[in-house]
């Protein structure tokens, strides 16, 4: 008899019917408590055939020691209620308990009134996510602090996928790393709803990349070298919010890590991707990221100085604390209102370094329905990233010398603009006078802030209405990977055709024609006649 037959026969004799499900092949052995078909299907979708674990670790044969190990495990399982969402995988000669997001009855998060300023429902099982995507994950992940201890890494050794989490506590850093890993994992999968066809076969049901980004069709070959209308590829159904229709978009535009060795476009990144406790919450935060970056790029490419906040007018204690922390770290802190015609509060923070070891300049931005949350997010991101960027730039200097750092233009723009030689590019911002009182900014967005308190569904509806008034379509893709809804998490990727999408590195840019003039009709700070034919490399990333 085969090893698989000997093992399954032993389990049938030792365990009551339905107590465990044996998952055995000649190369892999696992025991799943219970006999729930949905649970097994979810495990398969989450972990596949456990192929992320090296074959030598999964090797097994039927022998006396394995029989004793199996008998002990079955006895232990029989003595306790089955634990939901775990599987016992045979690795390196012993059973290893591994977790996955098992389907479970969860109360549906409605996104109704929450009273939270951050516009999150807060219903996701983040502790469960840390367990499922931690060191005992069925995906074989490594969750650990960085060498400096200022961040956590959630890493998949088999695929190279990495999530980095920062924050003020270990728990925040762990959760952040796990959530970023989940977002990137989503960007590497082919959803079951994807269709495989050529553009010609799909006809009007499909949108080309130039339609998604709002650039002229003649630029498509330059900007999207991986698109070929005659070649079959995967397409994902997406929702056009205002048109009320569904269109198919090229999957590589959405799930940007499908084939990183063969880039579909020069803008392969997570711009517009987000997780949330509901589909609306995920779409909301994906769209807010696009609006924030559009405002920053609009100011940078057009060399238009947005209204600068009077620092003394920022009276909120949490905001003052963040502001002072950055000042004590050796930076002048300049804050700007980069709100565009979408009319949701957006803030840009510029740090100008003082003295040795500080970055010459560093930029962050944030958009949120609540203006205080927008400012807190921009200042908080600056506080969490500036030290890491300082250390990374110092390493580059030691490795290459001060005169050989041009490669940072394409690999680490934030470090490149940290060089003293690049500081003059920020003169148009540094010279801007303080003209905007924080109280006036907050009052102008008071209704938006009130809507945020009603929860993400209300905020999403408001954002959609604002975008419609500004004549922008919202394109939403569901990128939720298998198992995440069991943890109360959903993923979305959003596109806003006609706005400025973020491209990292010194590469050809998506620049929808007439973007400055369109914004200038609503935003007095934008130079309508700005020449975007040769835009300056932006300072993010």
Short mmCIF file of C-alpha atoms in Angstrom, two decimals:
data_model
loop_
_atom_site.label_atom_id
_atom_site.label_comp_id
_atom_site.label_asym_id
_atom_site.label_seq_id
_atom_site.Cartn_x
_atom_site.Cartn_y
_atom_site.Cartn_z
CA UNK A 1 0.00 0.00 0.00
CA UNK A 2 1.07 3.59 -0.60
CA UNK A 3 2.06 5.93 2.21
CA UNK A 4 -1.08 7.99 1.58
CA UNK A 5 -3.33 4.94 1.85
CA UNK A 6 -1.62 3.72 5.05
CA UNK A 7 -1.98 7.15 6.66
CA UNK A 8 -5.63 7.69 5.70
CA UNK A 9 -6.53 4.19 6.88
CA UNK A 10 -4.89 4.89 10.24
CA UNK A 11 -6.79 8.16 10.64
CA UNK A 12 -10.12 6.48 9.83
CA UNK A 13 -9.47 3.93 12.56
CA UNK A 14 -8.32 6.47 15.17
CA UNK A 15 -10.61 9.48 14.64
CA UNK A 16 -14.42 9.73 14.56
CA UNK A 17 -15.94 10.44 11.17
CA UNK A 18 -15.82 14.14 10.37
CA UNK A 19 -13.31 14.95 13.12
CA UNK A 20 -10.48 15.74 10.71
CA UNK A 21 -9.88 16.07 7.00
CA UNK A 22 -6.66 14.49 5.72
CA UNK A 23 -4.92 16.53 3.05
CA UNK A 24 -2.26 14.13 1.80
CA UNK A 25 -0.30 13.82 -1.41
CA UNK A 26 3.04 12.07 -1.94
CA UNK A 27 4.76 15.43 -1.31
CA UNK A 28 2.57 17.13 1.33
CA UNK A 29 0.72 16.13 4.49
CA UNK A 30 -1.71 18.26 6.48
CA UNK A 31 -4.63 17.70 8.85
CA UNK A 32 -7.56 20.08 8.88
CA UNK A 33 -9.79 19.86 11.99
CA UNK A 34 -13.40 19.12 11.01
CA UNK A 35 -14.84 18.25 7.63
CA UNK A 36 -16.14 21.61 6.41
CA UNK A 37 -15.94 21.82 2.61
CA UNK A 38 -16.06 25.64 2.62
CA UNK A 39 -13.21 25.73 5.10
CA UNK A 40 -11.12 23.43 2.93
CA UNK A 41 -11.88 25.51 -0.16
CA UNK A 42 -10.78 28.66 1.62
CA UNK A 43 -7.57 26.99 2.77
CA UNK A 44 -6.86 25.93 -0.81
CA UNK A 45 -7.47 29.46 -2.07
CA UNK A 46 -5.26 30.96 0.64
CA UNK A 47 -2.37 28.50 0.74
CA UNK A 48 -2.70 26.50 -2.48
CA UNK A 49 -0.76 23.26 -2.14
CA UNK A 50 1.56 24.80 0.47
CA UNK A 51 4.07 25.24 -2.34
CA UNK A 52 5.60 28.31 -0.65
CA UNK A 53 7.24 25.85 1.76
CA UNK A 54 10.27 24.15 0.19
CA UNK A 55 9.73 20.56 -0.90
CA UNK A 56 12.41 19.26 1.44
CA UNK A 57 10.52 20.74 4.42
CA UNK A 58 7.24 19.07 3.37
CA UNK A 59 8.77 15.65 2.70
CA UNK A 60 7.06 12.80 4.61
CA UNK A 61 6.88 9.01 4.68
CA UNK A 62 4.72 6.63 6.69
CA UNK A 63 6.75 5.19 9.55
CA UNK A 64 6.45 4.44 13.25
CA UNK A 65 7.45 7.90 14.44
CA UNK A 66 4.87 9.61 12.19
CA UNK A 67 2.26 7.13 13.41
CA UNK A 68 3.02 8.10 17.03
CA UNK A 69 2.97 11.82 16.20
CA UNK A 70 -0.33 11.44 14.40
CA UNK A 71 -1.90 9.45 17.25
CA UNK A 72 -0.87 12.14 19.76
CA UNK A 73 -2.26 14.93 17.57
CA UNK A 74 -5.57 13.13 17.01
CA UNK A 75 -5.91 12.53 20.75
CA UNK A 76 -5.24 16.20 21.48
CA UNK A 77 -7.80 17.31 18.90
CA UNK A 78 -10.40 14.92 20.28
CA UNK A 79 -9.97 16.39 23.78
CA UNK A 80 -10.72 19.98 22.72
CA UNK A 81 -13.21 21.91 20.64
CA UNK A 82 -11.81 22.32 17.12
CA UNK A 83 -10.06 25.63 16.59
CA UNK A 84 -11.43 27.55 13.65
CA UNK A 85 -8.98 28.58 10.97
CA UNK A 86 -5.99 26.37 11.68
CA UNK A 87 -4.35 23.49 9.85
CA UNK A 88 -1.62 21.10 10.99
CA UNK A 89 1.04 20.98 8.30
CA UNK A 90 3.81 18.37 8.45
CA UNK A 91 7.07 20.29 8.17
CA UNK A 92 10.59 19.02 8.81
CA UNK A 93 9.43 15.90 10.61
CA UNK A 94 6.74 17.39 12.88
CA UNK A 95 3.23 18.82 12.72
CA UNK A 96 3.25 22.63 12.65
CA UNK A 97 0.09 24.55 13.50
CA UNK A 98 -0.64 27.09 10.78
CA UNK A 99 -3.42 29.66 10.45
CA UNK A 100 -5.59 30.78 7.57
CA UNK A 101 -8.72 32.98 7.35
CA UNK A 102 -11.46 30.37 7.70
CA UNK A 103 -14.97 31.37 6.64
CA UNK A 104 -16.95 32.36 9.69
CA UNK A 105 -20.22 34.04 10.45
CA UNK A 106 -19.34 37.72 10.83
CA UNK A 107 -21.66 40.62 11.40
CA UNK A 108 -21.69 42.64 8.20
CA UNK A 109 -20.07 46.04 8.64
CA UNK A 110 -22.56 48.54 7.29
CA UNK A 111 -20.39 51.64 7.34
CA UNK A 112 -23.13 53.60 9.11
CA UNK A 113 -22.58 56.27 11.75
CA UNK A 114 -19.52 55.58 13.85
CA UNK A 115 -18.52 58.92 15.35
CA UNK A 116 -14.87 58.22 14.50
CA UNK A 117 -12.97 61.13 13.00
CA UNK A 118 -10.74 58.80 10.98
CA UNK A 119 -13.77 57.63 8.94
CA UNK A 120 -13.04 53.96 9.63
CA UNK A 121 -15.63 51.49 10.82
CA UNK A 122 -13.08 49.71 13.00
CA UNK A 123 -14.77 46.34 12.57
CA UNK A 124 -11.88 44.44 10.95
CA UNK A 125 -10.38 41.60 12.98
CA UNK A 126 -6.85 43.02 13.10
CA UNK A 127 -5.70 40.60 15.80
CA UNK A 128 -6.90 37.76 13.61
CA UNK A 129 -5.07 39.28 10.64
CA UNK A 130 -1.80 39.37 12.63
CA UNK A 131 -2.34 35.69 13.53
CA UNK A 132 -3.22 34.63 9.97
CA UNK A 133 -0.38 36.62 8.38
CA UNK A 134 2.14 36.16 11.19
CA UNK A 135 4.93 33.68 11.73
CA UNK A 136 2.46 30.78 11.94
CA UNK A 137 0.73 31.64 8.66
CA UNK A 138 -0.23 28.90 6.23
CA UNK A 139 1.45 31.14 3.64
CA UNK A 140 4.83 30.66 5.31
CA UNK A 141 5.33 34.33 6.20
CA UNK A 142 7.93 35.99 8.39
CA UNK A 143 6.72 38.83 10.64
CA UNK A 144 9.53 40.54 12.51
CA UNK A 145 10.90 43.95 13.50
CA UNK A 146 13.39 45.70 11.24
CA UNK A 147 17.03 45.80 12.42
CA UNK A 148 16.53 49.34 13.69
CA UNK A 149 13.29 48.47 15.46
CA UNK A 150 11.40 51.44 13.97
CA UNK A 151 9.24 49.27 11.69
CA UNK A 152 7.92 45.74 11.20
CA UNK A 153 8.29 43.59 8.08
CA UNK A 154 5.79 41.01 6.86
CA UNK A 155 7.74 39.01 4.29
CA UNK A 156 7.04 36.09 1.99
CA UNK A 157 10.42 34.41 1.29
CA UNK A 158 9.10 32.37 -1.63
CA UNK A 159 7.72 35.33 -3.61
CA UNK A 160 9.59 38.33 -2.19
CA UNK A 161 6.37 40.15 -1.28
CA UNK A 162 7.02 42.59 1.57
CA UNK A 163 4.78 44.71 3.76
CA UNK A 164 6.32 47.39 5.99
CA UNK A 165 4.51 48.79 9.00
CA UNK A 166 5.39 51.89 11.01
CA UNK A 167 3.83 53.51 14.05
CA UNK A 168 4.41 54.47 17.64
CA UNK A 169 3.91 50.97 19.11
CA UNK A 170 4.90 47.42 18.17
CA UNK A 171 1.24 46.52 17.70
CA UNK A 172 0.70 49.38 15.26
CA UNK A 173 3.83 48.42 13.35
CA UNK A 174 2.84 44.73 13.18
CA UNK A 175 -0.67 45.54 12.00
CA UNK A 176 0.63 48.02 9.46
CA UNK A 177 3.07 45.47 8.04
CA UNK A 178 0.35 42.83 7.77
CA UNK A 179 -2.11 45.21 6.08
CA UNK A 180 0.48 46.40 3.58
CA UNK A 181 1.41 42.79 2.84
CA UNK A 182 -2.29 42.00 2.24
CA UNK A 183 -2.54 44.91 -0.19
CA UNK A 184 0.51 43.71 -2.10
CA UNK A 185 -0.64 40.12 -2.03
CA UNK A 186 -3.88 41.29 -3.63
CA UNK A 187 -1.79 42.97 -6.31
CA UNK A 188 -0.14 39.66 -7.20
CA UNK A 189 -3.22 37.46 -7.72
CA UNK A 190 -5.54 36.65 -10.60
CA UNK A 191 -9.12 36.99 -9.24
CA UNK A 192 -11.64 34.30 -10.21
CA UNK A 193 -13.78 36.99 -11.89
CA UNK A 194 -11.00 37.84 -14.38
CA UNK A 195 -11.56 37.08 -18.07
CA UNK A 196 -8.85 36.01 -20.51
CA UNK A 197 -9.30 37.52 -23.96
CA UNK A 198 -7.94 40.02 -26.45
CA UNK A 199 -9.10 43.62 -26.52
CA UNK A 200 -10.52 43.04 -29.99
CA UNK A 201 -12.66 40.16 -28.71
CA UNK A 202 -14.12 42.24 -25.88
CA UNK A 203 -15.00 45.33 -27.89
CA UNK A 204 -16.87 48.10 -26.06
CA UNK A 205 -17.00 46.02 -22.88
CA UNK A 206 -13.31 46.83 -22.33
CA UNK A 207 -11.41 50.03 -21.61
CA UNK A 208 -7.92 50.61 -22.97
CA UNK A 209 -5.20 52.02 -20.69
CA UNK A 210 -5.48 55.48 -22.29
CA UNK A 211 -9.17 55.59 -21.37
CA UNK A 212 -8.40 54.64 -17.77
CA UNK A 213 -5.78 57.35 -17.37
CA UNK A 214 -7.23 60.06 -19.60
CA UNK A 215 -4.19 60.43 -21.88
CA UNK A 216 -4.25 60.66 -25.71
CA UNK A 217 -4.33 57.25 -27.48
CA UNK A 218 -1.14 58.16 -29.33
CA UNK A 219 0.80 58.02 -26.05
CA UNK A 220 -0.32 54.50 -25.20
CA UNK A 221 2.64 52.67 -26.77
CA UNK A 222 5.10 54.82 -24.80
CA UNK A 223 3.28 54.70 -21.47
CA UNK A 224 1.93 51.13 -21.60
CA UNK A 225 4.48 49.01 -23.48
CA UNK A 226 2.93 45.80 -22.17
CA UNK A 227 -0.44 46.42 -23.80
CA UNK A 228 -1.12 44.73 -27.13
CA UNK A 229 -4.70 44.80 -28.42
CA UNK A 230 -4.15 41.57 -30.33
CA UNK A 231 -2.64 39.55 -27.50
CA UNK A 232 -4.82 37.67 -24.98
CA UNK A 233 -4.56 38.92 -21.41
CA UNK A 234 -6.59 38.96 -18.22
CA UNK A 235 -9.27 41.61 -17.77
CA UNK A 236 -11.09 42.46 -14.55
CA UNK A 237 -14.67 43.79 -14.29
CA UNK A 238 -14.70 47.32 -12.81
CA UNK A 239 -17.50 49.68 -11.88
CA UNK A 240 -17.84 53.14 -13.40
CA UNK A 241 -19.61 54.88 -10.54
CA UNK A 242 -21.26 57.80 -12.33
CA UNK A 243 -22.02 56.02 -15.59
CA UNK A 244 -23.52 53.13 -13.62
CA UNK A 245 -21.97 50.54 -15.92
CA UNK A 246 -19.31 47.88 -15.75
CA UNK A 247 -16.22 47.81 -17.93
CA UNK A 248 -13.30 45.38 -18.21
CA UNK A 249 -9.85 46.84 -17.46
CA UNK A 250 -6.49 45.17 -18.16
CA UNK A 251 -5.69 43.23 -14.99
CA UNK A 252 -1.98 44.22 -15.02
CA UNK A 253 -3.08 47.85 -14.60
CA UNK A 254 -4.91 46.86 -11.42
CA UNK A 255 -2.91 44.04 -9.87
CA UNK A 256 0.48 45.59 -10.42
CA UNK A 257 2.61 42.71 -9.06
CA UNK A 258 1.35 39.97 -11.39
CA UNK A 259 4.55 39.89 -13.45
CA UNK A 260 7.01 42.42 -12.04
CA UNK A 261 9.72 41.16 -14.39
CA UNK A 262 7.55 42.25 -17.38
CA UNK A 263 6.11 45.68 -16.50
CA UNK A 264 2.83 46.48 -18.19
CA UNK A 265 3.40 50.21 -17.78
CA UNK A 266 5.91 52.68 -16.39
CA UNK A 267 3.55 53.35 -13.50
CA UNK A 268 3.38 49.89 -11.95
CA UNK A 269 2.59 50.73 -8.32
CA UNK A 270 -0.13 50.66 -5.69
CA UNK A 271 -1.50 54.13 -6.43
CA UNK A 272 -5.21 54.04 -5.54
CA UNK A 273 -5.11 50.67 -3.73
CA UNK A 274 -6.57 50.45 -0.23
CA UNK A 275 -8.08 48.08 2.34
CA UNK A 276 -11.17 48.73 4.44
CA UNK A 277 -13.74 47.01 6.60
CA UNK A 278 -16.31 47.44 3.82
CA UNK A 279 -16.03 47.79 0.04
CA UNK A 280 -17.05 51.46 0.38
CA UNK A 281 -14.37 52.12 2.98
CA UNK A 282 -11.70 50.56 0.77
CA UNK A 283 -12.84 52.57 -2.26
CA UNK A 284 -12.97 55.76 -0.17
CA UNK A 285 -9.36 55.51 0.96
CA UNK A 286 -8.15 54.44 -2.47
CA UNK A 287 -9.76 57.55 -3.98
CA UNK A 288 -8.42 59.82 -1.21
CA UNK A 289 -4.89 58.65 -2.01
CA UNK A 290 -5.38 59.57 -5.67
CA UNK A 291 -6.78 63.01 -4.81
CA UNK A 292 -3.90 63.71 -2.41
CA UNK A 293 -1.26 62.76 -4.96
CA UNK A 294 -2.99 64.59 -7.79
CA UNK A 295 -2.89 67.78 -5.69
CA UNK A 296 0.77 67.37 -4.82
CA UNK A 297 1.81 66.56 -8.40
CA UNK A 298 -0.29 69.45 -9.70
CA UNK A 299 1.61 71.88 -7.47
CA UNK A 300 5.00 70.32 -8.27
CA UNK A 301 4.71 69.89 -12.03
CA UNK A 302 3.13 73.32 -12.56
CA UNK A 303 5.50 74.99 -10.05
CA UNK A 304 2.44 76.55 -8.42
CA UNK A 305 2.73 77.50 -4.74
CA UNK A 306 -0.48 76.51 -2.91
CA UNK A 307 -1.80 78.56 0.03
CA UNK A 308 0.57 78.16 2.98
CA UNK A 309 -0.79 77.75 6.49
CA UNK A 310 0.17 80.22 9.18
CA UNK A 311 1.98 77.90 11.58
CA UNK A 312 0.94 79.92 14.64
CA UNK A 313 -2.74 79.42 13.76
CA UNK A 314 -2.58 75.61 14.12
CA UNK A 315 -4.00 75.41 17.63
CA UNK A 316 -4.94 71.71 17.85
CA UNK A 317 -2.78 70.08 20.55
CA UNK A 318 -2.13 66.81 18.62
CA UNK A 319 -1.18 68.75 15.49
CA UNK A 320 1.06 71.12 17.45
CA UNK A 321 2.77 68.13 19.05
CA UNK A 322 3.58 66.56 15.65
CA UNK A 323 4.70 69.94 14.34
CA UNK A 324 7.01 70.51 17.29
CA UNK A 325 8.45 66.98 17.08
CA UNK A 326 9.52 67.64 13.51
CA UNK A 327 10.93 71.04 14.44
CA UNK A 328 12.92 69.52 17.30
CA UNK A 329 14.25 66.89 14.88
CA UNK A 330 15.95 69.70 12.96
CA UNK A 331 13.42 70.75 10.33
CA UNK A 332 11.52 73.85 9.30
CA UNK A 333 7.93 72.66 8.78
CA UNK A 334 5.86 74.26 6.02
CA UNK A 335 2.25 73.18 5.47
CA UNK A 336 0.16 73.89 2.35
CA UNK A 337 -3.47 73.54 1.27
CA UNK A 338 -3.39 71.48 -1.94
CA UNK A 339 -7.17 70.98 -2.14
CA UNK A 340 -8.25 70.61 -5.77
CA UNK A 341 -11.59 70.95 -7.54
CA UNK A 342 -12.77 67.71 -5.90
CA UNK A 343 -13.13 69.95 -2.82
CA UNK A 344 -11.97 67.50 -0.15
CA UNK A 345 -9.32 68.83 2.27
CA UNK A 346 -5.81 67.91 1.14
CA UNK A 347 -2.56 68.97 2.83
CA UNK A 348 1.08 68.92 1.78
CA UNK A 349 3.91 69.07 4.33
CA UNK A 350 7.39 70.23 3.32
CA UNK A 351 10.33 69.70 5.65
CA UNK A 352 13.46 71.78 5.09
CA UNK A 353 16.44 70.41 7.00
CA UNK A 354 18.67 72.44 9.26
CA UNK A 355 22.22 71.25 9.82
CA UNK A 356 24.33 68.15 9.29
CA UNK A 357 22.55 64.81 8.84
CA UNK A 358 19.19 66.32 8.02
CA UNK A 359 17.53 65.94 4.61
CA UNK A 360 17.65 69.06 2.46
CA UNK A 361 13.93 68.63 1.77
CA UNK A 362 11.23 66.03 2.34
CA UNK A 363 7.58 66.02 1.27
CA UNK A 364 4.43 64.19 2.36
CA UNK A 365 0.73 64.73 1.66
CA UNK A 366 -2.67 63.47 2.76
CA UNK A 367 -6.34 63.90 1.91
CA UNK A 368 -9.26 63.18 4.24
CA UNK A 369 -12.85 64.43 4.63
CA UNK A 370 -11.87 65.80 8.05
CA UNK A 371 -9.24 68.57 7.65
CA UNK A 372 -7.62 67.78 11.00
CA UNK A 373 -7.24 64.13 10.01
CA UNK A 374 -5.66 65.21 6.71
CA UNK A 375 -3.12 67.40 8.48
CA UNK A 376 -2.45 64.75 11.16
CA UNK A 377 -1.86 62.10 8.49
CA UNK A 378 0.58 64.29 6.51
CA UNK A 379 2.53 65.31 9.63
CA UNK A 380 2.44 61.76 10.99
CA UNK A 381 3.78 60.29 7.75
CA UNK A 382 6.58 62.85 7.74
CA UNK A 383 7.45 61.97 11.34
CA UNK A 384 7.50 58.23 10.64
CA UNK A 385 9.49 58.39 7.39
CA UNK A 386 12.00 61.20 7.70
CA UNK A 387 14.34 59.33 10.07
CA UNK A 388 14.34 56.21 7.90
CA UNK A 389 15.08 58.30 4.83
CA UNK A 390 17.95 60.05 6.62
CA UNK A 391 19.55 56.72 7.49
CA UNK A 392 19.02 55.28 4.02
CA UNK A 393 20.61 58.33 2.40
CA UNK A 394 23.56 58.14 4.81
CA UNK A 395 24.11 54.50 3.76
CA UNK A 396 24.05 55.50 0.10
CA UNK A 397 26.63 58.19 0.76
CA UNK A 398 28.93 55.76 2.54
CA UNK A 399 28.56 53.20 -0.23
CA UNK A 400 28.83 55.43 -3.30
CA UNK A 401 30.24 58.78 -2.18
CA UNK A 402 28.58 62.19 -2.48
CA UNK A 403 29.42 62.54 -6.18
CA UNK A 404 27.86 59.27 -7.36
CA UNK A 405 24.22 59.43 -6.25
CA UNK A 406 22.41 60.15 -9.50
CA UNK A 407 21.00 56.60 -9.46
CA UNK A 408 18.68 57.74 -6.66
CA UNK A 409 16.63 59.65 -9.25
CA UNK A 410 15.23 56.36 -10.46
CA UNK A 411 15.33 54.23 -7.31
CA UNK A 412 14.71 56.55 -4.34
CA UNK A 413 13.42 60.01 -5.22
CA UNK A 414 12.88 61.07 -1.62
CA UNK A 415 16.56 60.42 -0.91
CA UNK A 416 17.62 62.21 -4.10
CA UNK A 417 15.79 65.34 -3.01
CA UNK A 418 17.36 65.02 0.41
CA UNK A 419 20.65 66.10 -1.17
CA UNK A 420 21.67 69.70 -0.57
CA UNK A 421 22.27 70.12 -4.31
CA UNK A 422 18.54 69.63 -4.95
CA UNK A 423 17.15 72.01 -2.35
CA UNK A 424 16.74 74.90 -4.81
CA UNK A 425 13.90 73.01 -6.49
CA UNK A 426 11.77 73.80 -3.44
CA UNK A 427 12.42 77.55 -3.49
CA UNK A 428 9.01 78.32 -5.01
CA UNK A 429 7.40 76.68 -1.96
CA UNK A 430 9.83 77.99 0.65
CA UNK A 431 9.25 81.55 -0.56
CA UNK A 432 5.45 81.31 -0.29
CA UNK A 433 4.09 83.60 2.45
CA UNK A 434 1.83 82.31 5.23
CA UNK A 435 -1.59 83.44 4.02
CA UNK A 436 -4.03 80.80 5.30
CA UNK A 437 -5.27 80.55 8.87
CA UNK A 438 -5.96 77.02 10.04
CA UNK A 439 -9.33 78.08 11.44
CA UNK A 440 -10.45 79.31 8.01
CA UNK A 441 -9.41 76.04 6.39
CA UNK A 442 -11.26 74.01 9.02
CA UNK A 443 -14.38 76.18 8.69
CA UNK A 444 -14.37 75.80 4.90
CA UNK A 445 -14.48 72.01 5.29
CA UNK A 446 -16.75 71.77 8.35
CA UNK A 447 -19.53 70.02 6.43
CA UNK A 448 -17.07 67.49 5.05
CA UNK A 449 -15.77 66.81 8.57
CA UNK A 450 -19.32 66.28 9.84
CA UNK A 451 -19.94 63.78 7.05
CA UNK A 452 -16.80 61.87 8.03
CA UNK A 453 -18.28 61.31 11.48
CA UNK A 454 -21.20 59.48 9.86
CA UNK A 455 -18.85 56.75 8.63
CA UNK A 456 -17.16 55.65 5.41
CA UNK A 457 -20.35 54.94 3.46
CA UNK A 458 -21.54 58.53 3.90
CA UNK A 459 -18.05 59.85 3.16
CA UNK A 460 -17.82 57.74 -0.01
CA UNK A 461 -21.18 59.06 -1.21
CA UNK A 462 -19.95 62.61 -0.57
CA UNK A 463 -16.72 61.98 -2.47
CA UNK A 464 -18.67 60.55 -5.40
CA UNK A 465 -20.90 63.63 -5.45
CA UNK A 466 -17.91 65.99 -5.33
CA UNK A 467 -16.18 64.09 -8.15
CA UNK A 468 -19.35 64.21 -10.27
CA UNK A 469 -19.64 67.97 -9.79
CA UNK A 470 -16.03 68.31 -10.93
CA UNK A 471 -16.87 66.03 -13.90
CA UNK A 472 -14.58 63.17 -12.93
CA UNK A 473 -15.52 59.52 -13.27
CA UNK A 474 -14.56 57.06 -10.55
CA UNK A 475 -13.49 53.59 -11.68
CA UNK A 476 -13.53 50.98 -8.89
CA UNK A 477 -12.11 47.45 -8.98
CA UNK A 478 -12.70 44.86 -6.26
CA UNK A 479 -9.25 43.39 -5.54
CA UNK A 480 -10.19 41.49 -2.37
CA UNK A 481 -8.08 38.29 -2.25
CA UNK A 482 -9.45 34.99 -0.93
CA UNK A 483 -10.11 34.88 2.78
CA UNK A 484 -9.84 38.57 3.64
CA UNK A 485 -13.62 39.08 4.09
CA UNK A 486 -13.49 36.45 6.85
CA UNK A 487 -11.25 38.93 8.70
CA UNK A 488 -13.58 41.83 7.96
CA UNK A 489 -11.30 43.23 5.25
CA UNK A 490 -11.97 44.23 1.66
CA UNK A 491 -9.67 45.60 -1.03
CA UNK A 492 -10.27 48.11 -3.80
CA UNK A 493 -8.31 49.86 -6.49
CA UNK A 494 -9.61 53.17 -7.76
CA UNK A 495 -8.81 55.19 -10.88
CA UNK A 496 -9.85 58.79 -11.57
CA UNK A 497 -9.27 59.39 -15.30
CA UNK A 498 -7.97 62.86 -16.02
CA UNK A 499 -6.08 63.35 -12.76
CA UNK A 500 -2.31 63.04 -12.38
CA UNK A 501 -1.32 59.46 -11.45
CA UNK A 502 1.87 58.81 -9.52
CA UNK A 503 4.82 57.27 -11.35
CA UNK A 504 7.92 56.37 -9.36
CA UNK A 505 11.34 56.80 -10.90
CA UNK A 506 12.75 58.75 -13.83
CA UNK A 507 10.28 57.35 -16.38
CA UNK A 508 7.72 58.60 -18.92
CA UNK A 509 4.75 60.16 -17.13
CA UNK A 510 1.00 59.97 -17.57
CA UNK A 511 0.06 63.63 -17.98
CA UNK A 512 -3.60 64.12 -18.98
CA UNK A 513 -3.63 67.15 -21.30
CA UNK A 514 -4.95 70.39 -19.87
CA UNK A 515 -4.78 69.25 -16.25
CA UNK A 516 -3.47 72.60 -14.86
CA UNK A 517 -6.03 74.64 -16.81
CA UNK A 518 -8.85 72.37 -15.66
CA UNK A 519 -7.82 72.73 -12.02
CA UNK A 520 -7.24 76.47 -12.34
CA UNK A 521 -10.91 77.02 -13.14
CA UNK A 522 -11.63 76.13 -9.51
CA UNK A 523 -8.29 76.64 -7.71
CA UNK A 524 -6.78 80.12 -7.85
CA UNK A 525 -3.37 78.82 -6.76
CA UNK A 526 -2.81 76.73 -9.90
CA UNK A 527 -0.99 78.25 -12.88
CA UNK A 528 -3.38 77.55 -15.75
CA UNK A 529 -0.67 78.13 -18.36
CA UNK A 530 1.95 75.88 -16.77
CA UNK A 531 4.06 73.96 -19.27
CA UNK A 532 4.03 70.26 -18.42
CA UNK A 533 5.98 69.17 -21.50
CA UNK A 534 9.13 68.56 -19.42
CA UNK A 535 8.00 68.18 -15.81
CA UNK A 536 10.52 68.00 -13.03
CA UNK A 537 10.97 64.64 -11.30
CA UNK A 538 8.63 64.63 -8.29
CA UNK A 539 9.97 64.20 -4.73
CA UNK A 540 7.87 61.24 -3.51
CA UNK A 541 9.09 57.69 -3.06
#
